[in-house]
Coordinates of C-alpha atoms and ligand atoms in Angstrom, one line a residue:
X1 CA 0.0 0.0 0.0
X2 CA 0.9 3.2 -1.0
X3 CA 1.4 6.1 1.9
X4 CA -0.8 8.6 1.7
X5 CA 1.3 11.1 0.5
X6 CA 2.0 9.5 -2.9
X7 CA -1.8 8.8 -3.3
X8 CA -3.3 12.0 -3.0
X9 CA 0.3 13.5 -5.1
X10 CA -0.8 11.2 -7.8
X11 CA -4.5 11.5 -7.9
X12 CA -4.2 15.2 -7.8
X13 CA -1.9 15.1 -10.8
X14 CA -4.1 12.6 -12.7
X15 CA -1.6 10.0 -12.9
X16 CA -4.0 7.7 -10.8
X17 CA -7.9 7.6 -10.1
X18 CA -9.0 7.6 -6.7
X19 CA -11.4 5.5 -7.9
X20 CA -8.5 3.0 -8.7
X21 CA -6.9 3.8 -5.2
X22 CA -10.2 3.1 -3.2
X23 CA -10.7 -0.3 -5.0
X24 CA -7.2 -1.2 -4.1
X25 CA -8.0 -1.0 -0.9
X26 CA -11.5 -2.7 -1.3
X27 CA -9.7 -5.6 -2.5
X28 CA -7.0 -5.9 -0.2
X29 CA -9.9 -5.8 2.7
X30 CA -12.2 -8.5 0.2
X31 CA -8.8 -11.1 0.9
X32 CA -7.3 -10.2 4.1
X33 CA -10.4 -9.2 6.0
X34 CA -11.6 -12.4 6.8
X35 CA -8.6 -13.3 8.9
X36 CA -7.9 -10.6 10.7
X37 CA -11.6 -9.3 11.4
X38 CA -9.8 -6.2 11.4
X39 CA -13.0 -4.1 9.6
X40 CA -16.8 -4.4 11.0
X41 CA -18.0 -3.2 8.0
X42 CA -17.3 -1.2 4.4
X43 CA -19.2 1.8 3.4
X44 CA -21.3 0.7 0.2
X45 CA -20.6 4.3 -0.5
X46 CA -17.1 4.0 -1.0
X47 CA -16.5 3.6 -5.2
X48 CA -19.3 6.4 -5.8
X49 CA -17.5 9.1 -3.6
X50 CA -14.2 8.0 -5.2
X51 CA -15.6 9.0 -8.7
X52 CA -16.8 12.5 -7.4
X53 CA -13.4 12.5 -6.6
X54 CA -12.1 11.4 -9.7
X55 CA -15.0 13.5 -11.5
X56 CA -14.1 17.1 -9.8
X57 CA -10.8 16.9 -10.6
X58 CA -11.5 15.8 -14.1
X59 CA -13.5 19.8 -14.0
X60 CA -10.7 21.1 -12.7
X61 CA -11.1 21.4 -9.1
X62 CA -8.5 21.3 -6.3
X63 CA -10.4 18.6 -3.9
X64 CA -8.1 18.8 -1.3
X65 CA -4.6 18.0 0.0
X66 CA -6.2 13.8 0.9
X67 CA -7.4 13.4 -2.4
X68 CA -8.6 10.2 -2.9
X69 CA -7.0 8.8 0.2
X70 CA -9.3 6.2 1.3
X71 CA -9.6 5.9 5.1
X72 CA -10.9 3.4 7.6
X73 CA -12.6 4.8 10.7
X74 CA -13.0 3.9 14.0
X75 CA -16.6 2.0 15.2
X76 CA -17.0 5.1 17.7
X77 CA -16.7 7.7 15.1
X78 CA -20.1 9.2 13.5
X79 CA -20.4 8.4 9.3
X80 CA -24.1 9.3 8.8
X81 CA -26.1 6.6 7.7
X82 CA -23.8 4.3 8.7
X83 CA -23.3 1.5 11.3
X84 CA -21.7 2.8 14.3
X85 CA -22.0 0.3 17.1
X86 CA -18.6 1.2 19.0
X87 CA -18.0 -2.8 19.1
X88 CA -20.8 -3.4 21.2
X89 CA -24.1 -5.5 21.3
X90 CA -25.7 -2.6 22.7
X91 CA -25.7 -0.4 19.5
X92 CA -25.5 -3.4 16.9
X93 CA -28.4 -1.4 14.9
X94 CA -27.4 1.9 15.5
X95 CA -26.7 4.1 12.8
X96 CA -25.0 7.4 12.8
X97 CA -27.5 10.5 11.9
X98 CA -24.8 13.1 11.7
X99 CA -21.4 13.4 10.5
X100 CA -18.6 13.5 13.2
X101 CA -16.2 16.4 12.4
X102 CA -13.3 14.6 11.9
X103 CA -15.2 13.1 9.1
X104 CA -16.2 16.0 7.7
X105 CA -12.6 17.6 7.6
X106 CA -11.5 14.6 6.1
X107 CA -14.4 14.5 3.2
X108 CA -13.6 18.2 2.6
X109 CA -10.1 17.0 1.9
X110 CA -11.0 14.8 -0.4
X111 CA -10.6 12.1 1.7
X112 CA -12.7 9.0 0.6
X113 CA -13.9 6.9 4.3
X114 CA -14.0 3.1 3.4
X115 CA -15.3 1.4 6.5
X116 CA -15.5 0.8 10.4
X117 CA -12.6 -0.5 12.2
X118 CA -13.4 -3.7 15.5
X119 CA -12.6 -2.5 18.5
X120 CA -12.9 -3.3 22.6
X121 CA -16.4 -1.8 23.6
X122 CA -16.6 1.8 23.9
X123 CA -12.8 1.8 23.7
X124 CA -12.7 -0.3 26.9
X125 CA -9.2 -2.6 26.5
X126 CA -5.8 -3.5 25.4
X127 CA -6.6 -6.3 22.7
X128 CA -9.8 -6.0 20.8
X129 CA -11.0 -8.9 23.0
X130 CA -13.8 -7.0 24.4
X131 CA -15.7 -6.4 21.2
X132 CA -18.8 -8.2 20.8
X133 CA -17.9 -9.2 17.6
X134 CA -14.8 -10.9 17.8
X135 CA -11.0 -9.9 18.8
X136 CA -9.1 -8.4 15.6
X137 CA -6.1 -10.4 14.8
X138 CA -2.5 -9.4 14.6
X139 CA -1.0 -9.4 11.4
X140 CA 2.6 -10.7 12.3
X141 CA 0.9 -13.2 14.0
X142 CA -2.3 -14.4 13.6
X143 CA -2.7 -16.2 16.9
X144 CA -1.9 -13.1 18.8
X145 CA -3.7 -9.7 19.7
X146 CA -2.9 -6.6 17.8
X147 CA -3.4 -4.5 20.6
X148 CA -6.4 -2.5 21.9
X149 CA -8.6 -0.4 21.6
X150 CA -8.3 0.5 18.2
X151 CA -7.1 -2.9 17.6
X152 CA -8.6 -3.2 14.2
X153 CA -7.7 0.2 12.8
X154 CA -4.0 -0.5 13.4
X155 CA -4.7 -4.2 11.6
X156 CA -6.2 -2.0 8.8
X157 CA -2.8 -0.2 8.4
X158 CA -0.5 -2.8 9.3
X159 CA -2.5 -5.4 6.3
X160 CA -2.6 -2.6 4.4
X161 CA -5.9 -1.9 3.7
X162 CA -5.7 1.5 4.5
X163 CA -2.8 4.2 4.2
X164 CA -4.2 6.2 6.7
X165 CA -7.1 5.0 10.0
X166 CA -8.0 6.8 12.7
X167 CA -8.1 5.8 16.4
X168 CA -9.0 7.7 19.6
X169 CA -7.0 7.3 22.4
X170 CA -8.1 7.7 26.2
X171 CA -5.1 5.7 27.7
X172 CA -3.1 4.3 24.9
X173 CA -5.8 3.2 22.2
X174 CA -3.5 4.1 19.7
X175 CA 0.0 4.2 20.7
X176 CA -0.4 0.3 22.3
X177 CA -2.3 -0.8 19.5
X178 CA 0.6 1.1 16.7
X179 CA 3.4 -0.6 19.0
X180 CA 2.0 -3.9 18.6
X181 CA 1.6 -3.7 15.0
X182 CA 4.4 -2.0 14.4
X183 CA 2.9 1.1 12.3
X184 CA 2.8 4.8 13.4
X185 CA 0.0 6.1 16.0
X186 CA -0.3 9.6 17.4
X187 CA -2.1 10.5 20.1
X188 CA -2.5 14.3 19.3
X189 CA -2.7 16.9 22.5
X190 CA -6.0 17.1 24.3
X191 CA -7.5 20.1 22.4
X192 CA -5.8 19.1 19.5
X193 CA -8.8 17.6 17.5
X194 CA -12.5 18.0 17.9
X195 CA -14.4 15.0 19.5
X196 CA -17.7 16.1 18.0
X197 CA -19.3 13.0 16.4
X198 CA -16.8 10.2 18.9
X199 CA -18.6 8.6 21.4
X200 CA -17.7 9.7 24.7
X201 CA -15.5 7.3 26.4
X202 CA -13.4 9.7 29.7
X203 CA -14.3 13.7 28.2
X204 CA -11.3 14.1 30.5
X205 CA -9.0 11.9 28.4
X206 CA -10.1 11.3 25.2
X207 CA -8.8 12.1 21.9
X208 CA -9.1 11.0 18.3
X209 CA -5.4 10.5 16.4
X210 CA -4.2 8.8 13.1
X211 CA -3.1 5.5 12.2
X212 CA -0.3 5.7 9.4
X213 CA 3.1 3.9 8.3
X214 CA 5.2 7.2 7.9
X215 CA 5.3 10.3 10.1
X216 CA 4.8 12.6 7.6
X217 CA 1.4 10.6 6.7
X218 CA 0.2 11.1 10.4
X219 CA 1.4 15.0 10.4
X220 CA -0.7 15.6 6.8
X221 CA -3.9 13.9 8.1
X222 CA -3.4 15.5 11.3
X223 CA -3.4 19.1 9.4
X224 CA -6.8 18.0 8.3
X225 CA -8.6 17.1 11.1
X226 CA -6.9 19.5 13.8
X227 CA -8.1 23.2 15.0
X228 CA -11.0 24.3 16.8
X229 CA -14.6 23.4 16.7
X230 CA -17.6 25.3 17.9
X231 CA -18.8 21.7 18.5
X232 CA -15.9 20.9 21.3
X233 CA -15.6 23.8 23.5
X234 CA -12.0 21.6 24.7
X235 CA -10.3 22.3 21.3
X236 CA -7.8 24.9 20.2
X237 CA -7.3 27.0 17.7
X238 CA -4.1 26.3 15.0
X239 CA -1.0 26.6 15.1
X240 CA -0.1 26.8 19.4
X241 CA 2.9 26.3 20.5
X242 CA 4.4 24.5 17.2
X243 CA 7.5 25.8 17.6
X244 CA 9.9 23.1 16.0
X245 CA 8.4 23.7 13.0
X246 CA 10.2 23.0 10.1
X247 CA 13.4 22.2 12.2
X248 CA 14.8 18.9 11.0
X249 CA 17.2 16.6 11.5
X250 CA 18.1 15.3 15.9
X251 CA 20.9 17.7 16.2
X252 CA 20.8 20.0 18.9
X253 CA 17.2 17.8 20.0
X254 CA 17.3 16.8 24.0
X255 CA 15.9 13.8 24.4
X256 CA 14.8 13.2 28.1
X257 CA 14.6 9.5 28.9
X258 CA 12.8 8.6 32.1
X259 CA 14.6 6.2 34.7
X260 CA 11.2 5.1 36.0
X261 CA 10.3 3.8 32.5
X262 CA 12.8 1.4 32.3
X263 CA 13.0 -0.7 35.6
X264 CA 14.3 -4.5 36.4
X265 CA 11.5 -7.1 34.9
X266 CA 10.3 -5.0 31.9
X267 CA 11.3 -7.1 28.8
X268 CA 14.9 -6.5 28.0
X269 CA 14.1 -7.1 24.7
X270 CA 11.3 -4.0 24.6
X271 CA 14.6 -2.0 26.8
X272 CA 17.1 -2.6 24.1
X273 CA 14.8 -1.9 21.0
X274 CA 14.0 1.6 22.6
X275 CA 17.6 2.3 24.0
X276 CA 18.9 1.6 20.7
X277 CA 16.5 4.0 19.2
X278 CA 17.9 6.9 21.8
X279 CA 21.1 6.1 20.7
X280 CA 20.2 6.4 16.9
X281 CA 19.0 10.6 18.3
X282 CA 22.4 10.9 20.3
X283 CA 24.5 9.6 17.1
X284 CA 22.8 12.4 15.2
X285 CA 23.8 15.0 18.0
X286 CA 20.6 15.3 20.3
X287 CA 21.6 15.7 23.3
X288 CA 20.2 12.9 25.6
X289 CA 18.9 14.3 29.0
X290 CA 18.2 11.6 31.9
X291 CA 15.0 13.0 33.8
X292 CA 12.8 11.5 36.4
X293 CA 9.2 11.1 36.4
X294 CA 8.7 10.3 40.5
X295 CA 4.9 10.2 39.9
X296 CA 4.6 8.1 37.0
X297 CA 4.0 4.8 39.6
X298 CA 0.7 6.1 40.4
X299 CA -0.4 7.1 36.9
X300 CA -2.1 3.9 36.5
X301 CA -3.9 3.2 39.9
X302 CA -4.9 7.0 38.9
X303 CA -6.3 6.4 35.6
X304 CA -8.6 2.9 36.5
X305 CA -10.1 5.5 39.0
X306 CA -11.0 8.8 36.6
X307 CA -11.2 6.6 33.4
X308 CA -14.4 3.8 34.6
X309 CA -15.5 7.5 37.0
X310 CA -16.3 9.1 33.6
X311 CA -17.3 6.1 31.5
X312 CA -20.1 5.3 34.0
X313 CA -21.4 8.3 33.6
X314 CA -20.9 8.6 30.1
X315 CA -22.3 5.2 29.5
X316 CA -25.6 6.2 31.0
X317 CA -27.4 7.3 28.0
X318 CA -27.5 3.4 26.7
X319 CA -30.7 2.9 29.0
X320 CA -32.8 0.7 26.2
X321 CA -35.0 3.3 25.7
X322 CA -33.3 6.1 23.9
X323 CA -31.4 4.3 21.2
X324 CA -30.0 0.5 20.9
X325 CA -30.5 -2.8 22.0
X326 CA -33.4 -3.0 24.4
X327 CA -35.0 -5.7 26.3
X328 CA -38.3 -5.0 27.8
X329 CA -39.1 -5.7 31.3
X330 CA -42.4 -6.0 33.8
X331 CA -41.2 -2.4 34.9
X332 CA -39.1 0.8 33.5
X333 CA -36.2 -0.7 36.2
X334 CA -36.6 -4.0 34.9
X335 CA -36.2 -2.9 31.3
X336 CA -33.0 -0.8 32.3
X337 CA -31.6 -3.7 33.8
X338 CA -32.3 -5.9 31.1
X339 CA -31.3 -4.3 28.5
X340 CA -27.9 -2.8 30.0
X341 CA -27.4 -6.3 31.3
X342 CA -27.7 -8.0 27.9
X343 CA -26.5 -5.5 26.0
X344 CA -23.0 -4.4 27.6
X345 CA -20.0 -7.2 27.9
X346 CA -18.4 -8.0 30.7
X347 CA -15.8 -5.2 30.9
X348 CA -17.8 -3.0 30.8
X349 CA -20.1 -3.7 33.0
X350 CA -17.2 -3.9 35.4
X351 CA -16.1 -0.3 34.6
X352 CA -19.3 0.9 35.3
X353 CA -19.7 -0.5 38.5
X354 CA -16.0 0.4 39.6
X355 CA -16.8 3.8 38.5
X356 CA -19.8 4.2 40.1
X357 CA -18.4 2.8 43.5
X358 CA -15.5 5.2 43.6
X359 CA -17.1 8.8 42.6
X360 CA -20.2 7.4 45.3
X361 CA -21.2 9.5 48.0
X362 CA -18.6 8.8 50.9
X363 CA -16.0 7.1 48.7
X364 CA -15.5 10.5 45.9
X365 CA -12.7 12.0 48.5
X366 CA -11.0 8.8 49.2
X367 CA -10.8 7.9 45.1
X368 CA -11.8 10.0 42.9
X369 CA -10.5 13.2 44.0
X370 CA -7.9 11.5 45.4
X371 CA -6.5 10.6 41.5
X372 CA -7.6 13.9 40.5
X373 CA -4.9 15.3 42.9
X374 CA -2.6 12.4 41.4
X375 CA -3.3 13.8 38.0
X376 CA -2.0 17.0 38.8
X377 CA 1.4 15.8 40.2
X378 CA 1.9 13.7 36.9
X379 CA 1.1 16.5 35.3
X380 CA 3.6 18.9 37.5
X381 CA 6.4 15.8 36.6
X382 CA 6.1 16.5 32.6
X383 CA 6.5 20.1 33.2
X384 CA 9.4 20.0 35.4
X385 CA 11.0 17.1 32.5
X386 CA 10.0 19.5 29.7
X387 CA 12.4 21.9 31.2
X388 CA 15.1 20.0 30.3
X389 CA 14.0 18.6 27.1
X390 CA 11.9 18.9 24.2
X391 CA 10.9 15.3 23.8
X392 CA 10.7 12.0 26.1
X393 CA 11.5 8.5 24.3
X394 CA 10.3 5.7 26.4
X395 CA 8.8 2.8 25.7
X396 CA 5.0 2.4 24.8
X397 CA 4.5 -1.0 25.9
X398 CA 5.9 -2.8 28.3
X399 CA 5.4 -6.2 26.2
X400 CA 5.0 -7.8 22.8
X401 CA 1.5 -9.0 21.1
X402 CA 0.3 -11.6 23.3
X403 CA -1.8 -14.8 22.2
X404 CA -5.7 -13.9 22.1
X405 CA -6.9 -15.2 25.8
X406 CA -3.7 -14.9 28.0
X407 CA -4.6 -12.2 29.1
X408 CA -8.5 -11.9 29.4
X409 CA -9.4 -13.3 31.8
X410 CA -7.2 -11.5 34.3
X411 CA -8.2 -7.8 33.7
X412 CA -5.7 -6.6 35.9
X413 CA -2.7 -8.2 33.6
X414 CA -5.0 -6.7 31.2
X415 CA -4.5 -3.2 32.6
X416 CA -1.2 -3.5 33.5
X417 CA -0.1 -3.2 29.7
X418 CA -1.0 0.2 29.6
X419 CA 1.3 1.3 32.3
X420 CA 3.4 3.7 29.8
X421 CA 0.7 5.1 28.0
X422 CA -1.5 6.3 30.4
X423 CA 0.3 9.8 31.6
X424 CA 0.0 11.1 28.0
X425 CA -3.7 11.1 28.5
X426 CA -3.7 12.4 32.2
X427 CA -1.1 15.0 31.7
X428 CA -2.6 16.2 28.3
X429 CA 0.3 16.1 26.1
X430 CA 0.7 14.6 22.7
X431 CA 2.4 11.2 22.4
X432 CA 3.6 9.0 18.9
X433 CA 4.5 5.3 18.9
X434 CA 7.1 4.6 15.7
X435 CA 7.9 1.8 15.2
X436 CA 11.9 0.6 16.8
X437 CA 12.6 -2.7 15.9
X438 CA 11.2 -6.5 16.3
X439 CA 11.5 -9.3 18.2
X440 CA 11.1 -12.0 17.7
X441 CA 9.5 -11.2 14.3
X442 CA 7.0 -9.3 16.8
X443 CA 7.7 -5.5 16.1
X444 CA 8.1 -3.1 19.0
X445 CA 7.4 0.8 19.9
X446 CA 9.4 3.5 20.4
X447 CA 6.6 6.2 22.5
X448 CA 8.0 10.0 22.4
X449 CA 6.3 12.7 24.0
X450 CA 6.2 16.1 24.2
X451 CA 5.1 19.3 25.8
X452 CA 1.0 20.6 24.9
X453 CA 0.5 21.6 21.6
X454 CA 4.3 20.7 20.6
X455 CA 3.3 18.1 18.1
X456 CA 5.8 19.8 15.7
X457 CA 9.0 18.3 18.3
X458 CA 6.6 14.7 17.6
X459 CA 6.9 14.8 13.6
X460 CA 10.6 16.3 13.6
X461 CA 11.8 13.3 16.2
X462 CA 9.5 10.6 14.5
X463 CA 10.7 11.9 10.9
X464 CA 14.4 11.7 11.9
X465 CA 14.1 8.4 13.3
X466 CA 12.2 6.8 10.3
X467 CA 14.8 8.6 7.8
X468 CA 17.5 6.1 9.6
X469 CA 16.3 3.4 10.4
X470 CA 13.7 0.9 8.2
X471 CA 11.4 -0.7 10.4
X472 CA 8.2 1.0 9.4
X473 CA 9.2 -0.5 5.6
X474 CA 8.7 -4.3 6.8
X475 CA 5.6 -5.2 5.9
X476 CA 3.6 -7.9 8.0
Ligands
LIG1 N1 -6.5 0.2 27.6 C1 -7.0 1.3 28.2 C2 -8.4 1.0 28.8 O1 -8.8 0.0 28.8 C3 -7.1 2.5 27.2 C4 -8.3 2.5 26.4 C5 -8.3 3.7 25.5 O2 -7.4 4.4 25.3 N2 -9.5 3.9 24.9 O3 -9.0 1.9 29.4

């Protein structure tokens, strides 16, 4: 599969259709998909919009800087009139009656959306296993997961069906899923781009980002969809605090790498990949800053309290009345309870219940604002570190793809593997997986991070790192 890049250059110069793109894709998802279960569903839609493509550039018209980029969305992102069931039994007929803006911004770029990625209900997971309709599978490895929550829209990439899919991201739902398939995933600043149109998973955490194979793909769809939205009072306007921009090349880049990131038991294997990749930055003169992040041991006790807190409440719409699965009962309790019982898996019922427990009457000091005053120190860590450098390389998991069911029925395992993503989402910032290496033929992640609205420090790192090394070339 072509990058994204090279599409849209070509079908803007008439050297290819986007018709001819789009069905490249089509077909690649017609032999592969069946696998993988990667995609829930393809937009009927998708050949038709390719030749409005096709026919408004044949007029002369400059469609935009994605043109005829197909695109594979995530199951909690708004396509109207489509399926949109966020991987869950509880919207299996739901269709979307708007257009998320994301979706739009992408259209208007002449974008061309091809389908619904599987995913972990409402975005609940670390392995796709939570969907109601089936784990995705991991292309290096069939037998293994690809990561979660946007498990199947980092298959999508990785199989190439897709140069470009997008993901959101509460506490690692791209960067884990990226790492494990060994592809690209940003999780942009909170702010960055509008959640109008996603359903709400944490408000607090959440944030849409691409799936791509190069940097530069992620930074060009990521000039699409960013900016602010009268529909997201959280996002901001262009352009903040980009100050790398258009500074390339690592020299003269500090790197901070965080001792707590890399302790005794992580996988050596994971600790060399990543240490290697700091030493590529440090050969290319970036200066490589050791920095400590003494709060980053309670980021995750932190996040299973605010993230199942907000989900509860944000899961309280599904009531079997107002849209979704329902299940009738004797009375309007019964037919709550029923339908919410039926309808929502097993995770996340247990979010909801751990969510409602700790922001309770009597138990809200002890937990919830209790991690709220966590947050803050985490928060306080990044801005003390982002004094002394412009980006943090760490890992972004702390292990490789695991076989589908070693881990599922132990959720805390389950959580555990999103130890080194979590912060990003707490303390706001933007964070990138690129892909560093592989072991045993399982590829792993390098995560940077850097300060709000700094994306720019993101793509010149990730772009440096991919113009010397190949692993984002190896194809699974
Ligand atoms: N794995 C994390 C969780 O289960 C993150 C999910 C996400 O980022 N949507 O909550």
């Amino acid at each position: 599969m072509e990058t994204a890049i090279n599409i849209a250059t070509d079908v803007r110069s008439g050297k290819r259709t986007a018709e001819s793109a789009v069905r490249e894709s089509l077909d690649a998802i017609e032999s592969g998909n069946e696998k993988l279960n990667a995609l829930l569903g393809v937009f009927a839609s998708a050949i038709e919009d390719a030749r409005e493509i096709d026919r408004r550039i044949a007029a002369g018209e400059d469609v935009g800087v994605l043109a005829g980029v197909p695109i594979v969305m995530k199951d909690n992102m708004l396509v109207k009139g489509e399926r949109c069931s966020a991987g869950s039994r509880i919207l299996e007929n739901y269709d979307a009656p708007y257009d998320a803006t994301v979706t739009k911004r992408l259209r208007a770029a002449g974008a061309v959306l091809i389908g619904r990625a599987n995913m972990d209900e409402f975005a609940m997971g670390s392995s796709t296993e939570n969907s109601h309709y089936g784990p995705s599978r991991n292309p290096w490895d069939v037998s293994r997961v690809p990561g979660g929550s946007s498990g199947g829209s980092a298959v999508a990439v990785a199989a190439g069906f897709a140069p470009i899919a997008l993901g959101s991201d509460t506490g690692g739902s791209i960067r884990q899923p990226a790492a494990l398939c060994g592809i690209v995933g940003l999780k942009p600043t909170y702010g960055r781009v509008s959640r109008h149109g996603l359903m709400a998973l944490s408000s607090s955490l959440d944030q849409i980002g691409p799936f791509t194979r190069t940097v530069e793909d992620a930074e060009l769809v990521m000039s699409v969809m960013q900016g602010e939205d009268e529909m997201d009072a959280t996002t901001a306007a262009d352009g903040e605090g980009s100050k790398a921009e258009r500074i390339e090349g690592a020299k003269g880049l500090r790197v901070g790498v965080p001792k707590e990131y890399f302790v005794d038991g992580m996988d050596e294997n994971i600790k060399k990949s990543v240490l290697d990749a700091v030493a590529e930055f440090e050969r290319a003169g970036a200066e490589i800053v050791p920095i400590s992040l003494p709060t980053a041991e309670y980021a995750l006790a932190a996040y299973y309290v605010i993230q199942p807190c907000e989900a509860a409440s944000n899961l309280g719409r599904f009531d079997g009345i107002r849209f979704g699965y329902s299940s009738e009962g004797q009375t309007l309790l019964e037919t709550y309870e029923r339908s919410r019982g039926e309808g929502f898996g097993a995770e996340t019922q247990r979010r909801i219940i751990l969510g409602t427990f700790v922001s309770s009457a009597g138990y809200s000091d002890a937990f919830y604002k209790k991690a709220s005053k966590v947050r803050t120190l985490i928060k306080r860590d990044f801005d003390e570190a982002f004094k002394r450098c412009d980006v943090i390389a760490a890992p972004t998991s702390p292990s490789l793809a695991w076989a589908i069911g070693e881990k599922f029925a132990d959720p805390l395992s389950m959580y555990l593997s999103d130890i080194y993503t979590v912060s990003a989402n707490l303390a706001t910032i933007p964070a990138m997986s690129v892909p560093c290496g592989f072991v045993d033929g399982l590829p792993v992640g390098l995560q940077l991070m850097a300060r709000p609205f700094d994306e720019a420090s993101l793509y010149r790192a990730g772009k440096f790192y991919q113009s010397v090394t190949d692993h984002h070339l190896k194809t699974a």
